[in-house]
Short mmCIF file of C-alpha atoms and ligand atoms in Angstrom, two decimals:
data_model
loop_
_atom_site.label_atom_id
_atom_site.label_comp_id
_atom_site.label_asym_id
_atom_site.label_seq_id
_atom_site.Cartn_x
_atom_site.Cartn_y
_atom_site.Cartn_z
CA MET A 61 -73.77 83.04 -113.35
CA GLN A 62 -72.10 86.29 -112.26
CA ILE A 63 -69.19 86.79 -114.61
CA ILE A 64 -66.38 89.32 -114.63
CA LEU A 65 -65.30 89.94 -118.19
CA GLY A 66 -61.77 91.34 -118.29
CA ILE A 67 -60.93 93.13 -121.54
CA THR A 68 -57.32 93.91 -122.36
CA GLY A 69 -55.57 95.94 -125.04
CA GLY A 70 -55.88 94.17 -128.37
CA ILE A 71 -57.80 94.76 -131.60
CA ALA A 72 -60.08 91.83 -130.77
CA ALA A 73 -61.47 93.86 -127.81
CA TYR A 74 -64.49 94.76 -129.97
CA LYS A 75 -65.49 91.09 -129.97
CA ALA A 76 -65.85 91.25 -126.17
CA ALA A 77 -68.95 93.41 -126.73
CA GLU A 78 -70.55 90.65 -128.79
CA LEU A 79 -69.61 88.08 -126.14
CA ALA A 80 -71.04 90.24 -123.34
CA ARG A 81 -74.31 90.54 -125.23
CA LEU A 82 -74.49 86.80 -125.91
CA LEU A 83 -73.88 85.99 -122.25
CA VAL A 84 -76.47 88.54 -121.05
CA ASN A 85 -79.01 86.99 -123.46
CA ARG A 86 -78.29 83.61 -121.89
CA GLY A 87 -79.25 84.97 -118.48
CA HIS A 88 -75.80 85.71 -117.01
CA ARG A 89 -74.84 88.91 -115.17
CA ILE A 90 -71.72 90.49 -116.65
CA ARG A 91 -69.48 93.15 -115.16
CA CYS A 92 -66.68 94.33 -117.41
CA VAL A 93 -63.24 95.38 -116.21
CA LEU A 94 -61.11 97.23 -118.76
CA THR A 95 -57.36 97.61 -118.59
CA GLU A 96 -55.97 101.01 -119.49
CA ALA A 97 -54.94 99.68 -122.92
CA GLY A 98 -58.29 97.90 -123.28
CA ALA A 99 -60.11 101.22 -122.81
CA ARG A 100 -58.30 102.56 -125.91
CA PHE A 101 -60.01 99.89 -128.02
CA ILE A 102 -63.54 99.85 -126.59
CA THR A 103 -65.46 102.27 -124.41
CA PRO A 104 -66.98 101.64 -120.97
CA LEU A 105 -70.23 103.16 -122.28
CA THR A 106 -70.64 100.40 -124.90
CA LEU A 107 -70.06 97.71 -122.30
CA SER A 108 -72.23 99.14 -119.53
CA SER A 109 -75.03 99.73 -122.05
CA LEU A 110 -74.87 96.12 -123.25
CA THR A 111 -74.61 94.54 -119.82
CA GLY A 112 -76.75 96.90 -117.73
CA GLU A 113 -73.99 96.71 -115.09
CA PRO A 114 -71.15 99.09 -114.19
CA CYS A 115 -67.99 98.90 -116.28
CA TYR A 116 -64.79 99.24 -114.27
CA GLY A 117 -61.61 101.02 -115.32
CA ALA A 118 -57.99 100.11 -114.73
CA ASN A 119 -57.22 102.44 -111.84
CA PRO A 120 -59.01 103.99 -108.86
CA ASP A 121 -59.44 107.29 -110.72
CA GLN A 122 -61.23 105.60 -113.62
CA GLY A 123 -64.76 104.23 -113.95
CA GLU A 124 -66.60 102.70 -111.05
CA TRP A 125 -63.53 101.72 -109.07
CA ARG A 126 -63.47 105.34 -107.95
CA ALA A 127 -66.58 104.74 -105.81
CA ASN A 128 -64.81 102.63 -103.23
CA PRO A 129 -61.17 102.29 -104.21
CA SER A 130 -59.91 100.54 -101.11
CA ILE A 131 -61.95 97.35 -101.40
CA GLU A 132 -63.54 97.26 -104.85
CA HIS A 133 -61.10 94.64 -106.17
CA ILE A 134 -61.96 92.31 -103.28
CA GLU A 135 -65.71 92.92 -103.66
CA LEU A 136 -65.49 92.14 -107.36
CA ALA A 137 -63.33 89.08 -106.77
CA ARG A 138 -65.97 87.75 -104.36
CA TRP A 139 -68.90 88.71 -106.59
CA ALA A 140 -67.63 86.62 -109.50
CA ASP A 141 -68.67 83.02 -110.14
CA LEU A 142 -66.16 83.13 -112.97
CA VAL A 143 -63.54 85.53 -114.35
CA ALA A 144 -63.00 85.45 -118.12
CA VAL A 145 -60.37 87.56 -119.88
CA VAL A 146 -61.34 88.14 -123.51
CA PRO A 147 -59.21 89.07 -125.35
CA ALA A 148 -56.15 88.36 -123.21
CA THR A 149 -52.93 90.11 -124.23
CA ALA A 150 -49.47 88.60 -123.83
CA ASN A 151 -48.99 91.25 -121.15
CA ILE A 152 -51.88 90.17 -118.87
CA LEU A 153 -50.94 86.48 -119.27
CA GLY A 154 -47.41 87.34 -118.12
CA LYS A 155 -48.67 89.38 -115.17
CA ALA A 156 -51.17 86.77 -113.97
CA ALA A 157 -48.71 83.89 -114.39
CA ASN A 158 -46.31 85.70 -112.08
CA GLY A 159 -48.71 87.06 -109.50
CA LEU A 160 -48.35 90.72 -110.48
CA ALA A 161 -51.23 93.00 -109.54
CA ASP A 162 -50.77 96.59 -110.67
CA ASP A 163 -54.29 97.47 -111.86
CA LEU A 164 -57.87 96.45 -111.11
CA LEU A 165 -58.07 93.45 -113.47
CA SER A 166 -54.77 91.89 -112.44
CA THR A 167 -55.65 92.48 -108.76
CA VAL A 168 -59.08 90.84 -109.15
CA LEU A 169 -57.41 87.89 -110.91
CA LEU A 170 -55.08 87.44 -107.94
CA ALA A 171 -57.78 87.90 -105.31
CA THR A 172 -60.54 85.74 -106.76
CA ARG A 173 -61.26 82.15 -105.82
CA ALA A 174 -63.58 81.75 -108.80
CA PRO A 175 -62.60 79.72 -111.88
CA VAL A 176 -60.58 81.71 -114.44
CA LEU A 177 -60.71 81.42 -118.21
CA TRP A 178 -58.39 83.00 -120.78
CA ALA A 179 -59.06 83.67 -124.46
CA PRO A 180 -55.71 84.96 -125.77
CA ALA A 181 -55.33 86.95 -129.00
CA MET A 182 -52.10 88.27 -130.39
CA ASN A 183 -49.66 88.33 -133.30
CA THR A 184 -48.29 84.89 -134.26
CA GLY A 185 -44.74 85.73 -133.21
CA MET A 186 -45.96 86.77 -129.76
CA TRP A 187 -48.21 83.70 -129.44
CA GLU A 188 -45.43 81.29 -130.36
CA HIS A 189 -42.85 82.95 -128.11
CA PRO A 190 -41.61 80.54 -125.42
CA ALA A 191 -42.29 83.16 -122.73
CA VAL A 192 -46.00 83.29 -123.62
CA GLN A 193 -46.26 79.51 -123.89
CA ALA A 194 -44.49 79.06 -120.54
CA ASN A 195 -46.92 81.55 -118.96
CA LEU A 196 -49.85 79.52 -120.30
CA VAL A 197 -48.43 76.30 -118.85
CA ARG A 198 -48.16 78.06 -115.50
CA LEU A 199 -51.72 79.45 -115.68
CA ARG A 200 -53.07 76.00 -116.56
CA SER A 201 -51.21 74.59 -113.55
CA PHE A 202 -53.33 76.96 -111.40
CA GLY A 203 -56.45 75.23 -112.81
CA HIS A 204 -57.22 78.03 -115.26
CA ALA A 205 -58.84 77.18 -118.60
CA VAL A 206 -57.49 78.47 -121.92
CA VAL A 207 -59.55 78.80 -125.09
CA GLU A 208 -56.80 78.45 -127.66
CA PRO A 209 -56.74 81.04 -130.44
CA GLY A 210 -57.42 79.90 -133.98
CA GLU A 211 -55.56 80.48 -137.22
CA GLY A 212 -56.36 83.08 -139.83
CA ALA A 213 -55.66 86.58 -141.09
CA LEU A 214 -54.58 88.76 -138.16
CA ALA A 215 -55.11 92.50 -137.78
CA CYS A 216 -51.32 93.02 -138.04
CA GLY A 217 -51.47 91.73 -141.64
CA GLU A 218 -49.87 88.37 -140.85
CA GLU A 219 -51.52 85.02 -141.40
CA GLY A 220 -51.16 82.42 -138.66
CA SER A 221 -52.16 81.42 -135.14
CA GLY A 222 -53.13 84.01 -132.55
CA LYS A 223 -56.60 84.97 -133.78
CA LEU A 224 -59.17 85.16 -130.98
CA ALA A 225 -61.30 81.98 -130.82
CA GLU A 226 -64.87 82.23 -132.11
CA VAL A 227 -67.14 84.12 -129.71
CA ALA A 228 -69.59 81.15 -129.65
CA SER A 229 -66.77 78.78 -128.61
CA ILE A 230 -65.66 81.17 -125.84
CA ALA A 231 -69.26 81.32 -124.57
CA GLU A 232 -69.34 77.50 -124.48
CA ALA A 233 -66.03 77.36 -122.64
CA ILE A 234 -67.35 79.86 -120.08
CA GLN A 235 -70.45 77.70 -119.58
CA ALA A 236 -68.27 74.59 -119.15
CA GLN A 237 -65.77 76.24 -116.79
CA GLY A 238 -68.50 77.79 -114.63
CA THR A 239 -70.70 74.70 -114.19
CA PRO A 240 -70.28 72.87 -110.87
CA LYS A 241 -68.62 69.49 -111.37
CA LEU A 242 -70.40 66.29 -110.34
CA ARG A 243 -68.43 63.75 -108.30
CA SER A 244 -69.86 60.70 -110.07
CA LEU A 245 -68.97 62.04 -113.53
CA ARG A 246 -65.88 64.18 -113.04
CA ASP A 247 -62.99 62.91 -115.22
CA ARG A 248 -65.12 59.95 -116.31
CA GLN A 249 -64.88 58.94 -119.95
CA VAL A 250 -68.32 59.11 -121.58
CA LEU A 251 -68.98 57.86 -125.11
CA ILE A 252 -71.97 59.48 -126.83
CA THR A 253 -73.49 58.74 -130.23
CA ALA A 254 -75.56 61.42 -131.95
CA GLY A 255 -77.19 62.32 -135.23
CA PRO A 256 -78.54 60.30 -138.10
CA THR A 257 -76.61 57.60 -139.93
CA ARG A 258 -76.58 57.48 -143.71
CA GLU A 259 -76.62 54.39 -145.84
CA ASP A 260 -75.47 54.76 -149.43
CA LEU A 261 -77.66 53.61 -152.30
CA ASP A 262 -75.14 54.86 -154.83
CA PRO A 263 -72.56 57.71 -154.87
CA VAL A 264 -75.27 60.41 -154.83
CA ARG A 265 -78.24 58.89 -152.98
CA ILE A 266 -78.59 57.95 -149.33
CA LEU A 267 -81.09 56.43 -146.93
CA THR A 268 -81.29 58.48 -143.75
CA ASN A 269 -83.77 59.86 -141.19
CA ARG A 270 -84.99 63.15 -139.74
CA SER A 271 -82.65 63.28 -136.73
CA THR A 272 -80.78 66.61 -136.36
CA GLY A 273 -78.38 65.30 -133.70
CA THR A 274 -79.39 68.13 -131.34
CA MET A 275 -80.22 65.94 -128.33
CA GLY A 276 -76.96 63.97 -128.48
CA ILE A 277 -74.90 67.13 -129.01
CA GLU A 278 -76.61 68.85 -126.06
CA LEU A 279 -75.94 65.74 -123.95
CA ALA A 280 -72.26 65.90 -124.96
CA ARG A 281 -72.18 69.54 -123.80
CA ALA A 282 -74.01 68.74 -120.56
CA PHE A 283 -71.69 65.83 -119.65
CA ARG A 284 -68.66 67.99 -120.58
CA ASP A 285 -69.87 70.82 -118.36
CA VAL A 286 -70.13 68.64 -115.23
CA GLY A 287 -66.55 67.45 -115.72
CA ALA A 288 -66.81 64.29 -117.86
CA ARG A 289 -64.39 63.66 -120.71
CA VAL A 290 -66.70 63.16 -123.63
CA HIS A 291 -66.07 61.42 -126.94
CA LEU A 292 -68.83 62.09 -129.44
CA VAL A 293 -69.43 59.81 -132.43
CA LEU A 294 -71.44 62.04 -134.71
CA GLY A 295 -73.43 61.37 -137.87
CA GLY A 296 -74.93 64.13 -140.03
CA GLU A 297 -73.89 67.70 -140.67
CA ALA A 298 -74.36 69.44 -137.29
CA PRO A 299 -71.24 71.24 -136.01
CA ALA A 300 -69.33 69.49 -133.22
CA PRO A 301 -69.47 71.22 -129.83
CA TRP A 302 -66.43 72.96 -128.35
CA GLY A 303 -64.28 70.91 -125.97
CA VAL A 304 -65.61 67.52 -127.03
CA GLU A 305 -63.42 65.06 -128.93
CA THR A 306 -65.50 64.12 -131.96
CA THR A 307 -65.35 61.35 -134.56
CA ARG A 308 -67.52 61.95 -137.61
CA VAL A 309 -69.14 58.93 -139.19
CA HIS A 310 -71.43 58.21 -142.12
CA SER A 311 -72.99 54.73 -141.82
CA ALA A 312 -74.19 52.54 -138.94
CA GLN A 313 -71.21 50.22 -139.53
CA GLN A 314 -68.78 53.16 -139.19
CA MET A 315 -70.55 54.30 -136.03
CA LEU A 316 -70.21 50.81 -134.55
CA GLU A 317 -66.50 50.64 -135.42
CA ALA A 318 -65.81 54.11 -133.94
CA CYS A 319 -67.62 53.11 -130.72
CA LEU A 320 -65.93 49.71 -130.44
CA ALA A 321 -62.53 51.40 -130.77
CA ARG A 322 -63.28 53.50 -127.66
CA TRP A 323 -65.57 51.31 -125.58
CA ALA A 324 -62.89 49.58 -123.47
CA ASN A 325 -61.61 52.99 -122.31
CA SER A 326 -65.07 54.37 -121.51
CA ASP A 327 -66.99 54.41 -118.26
CA GLY A 328 -70.37 54.73 -119.94
CA LEU A 329 -72.25 55.04 -123.20
CA VAL A 330 -75.17 57.24 -124.17
CA GLY A 331 -76.73 56.00 -127.39
CA ALA A 332 -78.60 59.06 -128.64
CA ALA A 333 -77.98 58.54 -132.38
CA ALA A 334 -80.85 57.69 -134.69
CA VAL A 335 -79.16 54.68 -136.28
CA ALA A 336 -80.64 53.36 -139.53
CA ASP A 337 -82.11 49.91 -138.97
CA GLN A 338 -81.60 48.89 -142.59
CA ARG A 339 -79.21 49.55 -145.42
CA PRO A 340 -79.37 48.70 -149.11
CA GLU A 341 -78.10 45.17 -149.63
CA ARG A 342 -76.01 46.14 -152.67
CA PRO A 343 -75.03 49.82 -152.81
CA SER A 344 -74.05 50.64 -156.39
CA PRO A 345 -70.53 52.00 -157.02
CA GLU A 346 -71.97 54.03 -159.94
CA LYS A 347 -74.98 56.32 -160.02
CA VAL A 348 -78.05 54.17 -160.72
CA LYS A 349 -79.79 55.15 -163.98
CA LYS A 350 -83.49 55.87 -164.26
CA GLY A 351 -85.42 52.65 -164.97
CA GLU A 352 -88.69 52.23 -166.81
CA GLY A 353 -90.86 50.06 -164.58
CA PRO A 354 -91.27 49.83 -160.77
CA GLU A 355 -88.03 49.10 -158.92
CA THR A 356 -87.36 47.12 -155.79
CA LEU A 357 -84.81 48.03 -153.18
CA VAL A 358 -83.58 45.09 -151.10
CA LEU A 359 -82.67 46.13 -147.53
CA VAL A 360 -80.67 44.23 -144.93
CA ARG A 361 -80.27 44.86 -141.19
CA THR A 362 -77.51 47.17 -139.95
CA PRO A 363 -75.61 46.25 -136.76
CA ASP A 364 -77.38 47.00 -133.46
CA ILE A 365 -74.77 49.30 -131.88
CA LEU A 366 -76.29 49.51 -128.39
CA ALA A 367 -76.88 45.75 -128.15
CA GLN A 368 -73.36 44.94 -129.36
CA LEU A 369 -71.62 47.34 -126.97
CA SER A 370 -73.86 46.32 -124.09
CA SER A 371 -73.13 42.62 -124.71
CA VAL A 372 -69.37 43.15 -124.25
CA ARG A 373 -69.49 45.59 -121.37
CA ARG A 374 -67.72 45.19 -118.05
CA PRO A 375 -69.82 45.33 -114.85
CA ASP A 376 -68.46 48.82 -114.06
CA GLN A 377 -69.61 50.25 -117.40
CA TRP A 378 -73.09 51.72 -117.85
CA VAL A 379 -75.27 52.09 -120.92
CA LEU A 380 -78.10 54.55 -121.52
CA GLY A 381 -80.34 54.25 -124.54
CA PHE A 382 -83.00 56.38 -126.17
CA ALA A 383 -86.31 55.20 -127.52
CA ALA A 384 -88.34 57.34 -129.89
CA GLU A 385 -91.76 55.72 -129.97
CA SER A 386 -95.02 56.87 -131.48
CA GLU A 387 -97.27 54.33 -129.68
CA HIS A 388 -97.18 52.19 -126.52
CA HIS A 389 -93.94 53.96 -125.82
CA LEU A 390 -93.28 52.68 -122.29
CA GLU A 391 -93.95 49.02 -123.15
CA HIS A 392 -91.72 49.18 -126.21
CA ALA A 393 -88.98 50.95 -124.29
CA MET A 394 -89.08 48.37 -121.46
CA ALA A 395 -88.74 45.59 -124.04
CA LYS A 396 -85.72 47.42 -125.52
CA LEU A 397 -84.15 47.89 -122.08
CA LYS A 398 -84.44 44.17 -121.26
CA LYS A 399 -83.47 42.84 -124.68
CA LYS A 400 -80.35 44.99 -124.94
CA GLY A 401 -79.38 44.89 -121.26
CA LEU A 402 -79.44 48.69 -120.76
CA ASP A 403 -79.29 50.51 -117.42
CA ALA A 404 -81.91 53.04 -118.48
CA VAL A 405 -83.85 54.15 -121.52
CA LEU A 406 -84.93 57.76 -122.06
CA VAL A 407 -88.27 57.56 -123.75
CA ASN A 408 -89.26 60.21 -126.24
CA ASP A 409 -92.89 60.29 -127.31
CA ILE A 410 -92.64 61.30 -130.98
CA GLN A 411 -96.34 61.13 -131.77
CA GLY A 412 -97.37 63.94 -134.09
CA GLY A 413 -93.80 64.87 -135.10
CA ARG A 414 -92.65 65.75 -131.54
CA GLY A 415 -89.04 64.97 -130.73
CA PHE A 416 -87.15 65.40 -134.02
CA GLY A 417 -85.59 68.85 -133.98
CA ALA A 418 -88.63 70.15 -132.05
CA GLN A 419 -87.90 72.97 -129.62
CA ALA A 420 -89.40 71.62 -126.39
CA SER A 421 -89.42 67.90 -125.58
CA THR A 422 -90.20 65.58 -122.71
CA LEU A 423 -88.22 62.48 -121.79
CA THR A 424 -89.40 59.76 -119.44
CA PRO A 425 -86.52 57.87 -117.82
CA LEU A 426 -87.18 54.15 -117.56
CA THR A 427 -85.16 51.63 -115.56
CA ALA A 428 -85.77 47.95 -114.77
CA GLN A 429 -87.84 49.19 -111.78
CA GLY A 430 -90.21 51.05 -114.12
CA PRO A 431 -90.80 54.62 -115.28
CA HIS A 432 -89.51 57.65 -113.35
CA PRO A 433 -91.10 61.14 -113.27
CA PRO A 434 -90.79 62.74 -116.74
CA LEU A 435 -88.13 65.39 -117.42
CA GLY A 436 -89.44 68.46 -119.29
CA PRO A 437 -91.11 69.74 -121.34
CA GLN A 438 -87.95 71.80 -121.87
CA SER A 439 -85.64 72.95 -124.61
CA LYS A 440 -83.13 70.26 -125.53
CA ASP A 441 -80.20 71.97 -123.82
CA GLN A 442 -82.09 72.16 -120.52
CA LEU A 443 -83.40 68.64 -120.99
CA ALA A 444 -79.87 67.33 -121.55
CA ARG A 445 -78.78 68.96 -118.27
CA ALA A 446 -81.76 67.40 -116.50
CA VAL A 447 -80.84 63.95 -117.89
CA VAL A 448 -77.24 64.34 -116.68
CA GLN A 449 -78.37 65.40 -113.18
CA TRP A 450 -80.84 62.48 -113.03
CA TRP A 451 -78.24 59.96 -114.14
CA ALA A 452 -75.48 61.38 -111.89
CA GLN A 453 -77.77 60.94 -108.88
CA ARG A 454 -78.36 57.32 -109.80
CA LEU A 455 -74.62 56.74 -110.30
CA GLU A 456 -73.98 58.08 -106.78
CA VAL A 457 -75.98 55.19 -105.30
CA ARG A 458 -75.06 52.56 -107.87
CA PRO A 459 -72.78 49.79 -106.59
CA GLU A 460 -69.39 49.89 -108.40
C1 FMN B 14 -53.02 98.76 -132.20
C2 FMN B 14 -52.49 97.83 -131.16
C3 FMN B 14 -52.93 96.50 -131.17
C4 FMN B 14 -52.46 95.59 -130.21
N1 FMN B 14 -52.91 94.31 -130.25
C5 FMN B 14 -52.45 93.44 -129.32
C6 FMN B 14 -52.93 92.09 -129.32
O1 FMN B 14 -53.77 91.70 -130.12
N2 FMN B 14 -52.43 91.23 -128.39
C7 FMN B 14 -51.49 91.63 -127.47
O2 FMN B 14 -51.08 90.79 -126.66
N3 FMN B 14 -51.06 92.90 -127.44
C8 FMN B 14 -51.49 93.81 -128.33
N4 FMN B 14 -51.05 95.11 -128.31
C9 FMN B 14 -50.09 95.51 -127.28
C10 FMN B 14 -50.80 95.77 -125.97
O3 FMN B 14 -51.81 96.73 -126.13
C11 FMN B 14 -49.80 96.20 -124.92
O4 FMN B 14 -48.93 95.12 -124.60
C12 FMN B 14 -50.44 96.71 -123.66
O5 FMN B 14 -49.46 97.10 -122.73
C13 FMN B 14 -51.34 95.65 -123.04
O6 FMN B 14 -51.86 96.11 -121.82
P1 FMN B 14 -52.95 95.29 -121.03
O7 FMN B 14 -52.51 93.86 -121.00
O8 FMN B 14 -52.94 95.89 -119.65
O9 FMN B 14 -54.24 95.52 -121.70
C14 FMN B 14 -51.52 96.03 -129.24
C15 FMN B 14 -51.11 97.37 -129.24
C16 FMN B 14 -51.60 98.25 -130.17
C17 FMN B 14 -51.15 99.70 -130.12
#
């Protein structure tokens, strides 16, 4: 993506340098535009060195704007696939909400047709002021995205809301805002399960598996980015992705209950969690003491989440499953697809430890018609995007 990073006059301006670097490392081209106040907090030299692109100043006599003052704001507005303002002061929010254009950044913001994203940062009193909140409502009504500030200790010495969101979250929001939306998934409600489940043996011991949750989390990001409204039901410890409503669960039973609560309002389900097949029959309420001789653990089946949700689905709902198989993977996956009534299974060949947490993986999509060309080998974030594109294409031609 070609991104204009607007930087305005707040202490958090130094974090824009970290963001610029992160985005460049992810393959984006970044051109920074500083306001006059922004240039008091961070220098153009830092930003142009990090991005390898010109850094623009506020006025025609500053920075690169000098080169071609009459049209540079229009050129930049056209160049951008996305304009992000990080950090955004109360001042720039007020200007943009009211169509004011008295420097390069505010003029680019008015001229551009690209998506716009704001990451505000300011003192709590400023943030909570009705004028600022009204400006944000207005900016959102233009289709702009806002990465809400968090709470914490602010540079002014106060404690409260107004602290710039985490740089990693802003980078995710930029990715989401800049990704083209897909007609078959836009505003659709997608339920995704991810991560391992854990079955208690006693208060300190659990039965679990090697899943990291990465694939399901990347799928949640990929569906979010193309415009779906994602609800993630997540087992394990992995952090939840930005912009995805998440329910954390522990056991298979909890995962089933969380999914059942949302299934009627969902358009589709992606079952990417590694759900435990068994749980201890009698978990102990107290820590089990060391015994002398050999001990036997009696296991019982956990609920089959995919099969249960699939059995109560409406004809307009779709269900995608995953199969991690170490042998005869396509035959086993086809049996799973038929038995559970799934629309497709993404088959992961885990022979030799591949698949769990591994960097590059391959997935073979399987439908009732048979296997499709494999996706990958790719990193899991790219693979997730490939799965979403593949499935969106099939949804386009699927009868309602
Ligand atoms: C040390 C200092 C820190 C400031 N921090 C912020 C801030 O975090 N958020 C904010 O909205 N304004 C902050 N301001 C006020 C803005 O810099 C001021 O409103 C300025 O006119 C903003 O101009 P700009 O929006 O064109 O960058 C700060 C001012 C100073 C002197």
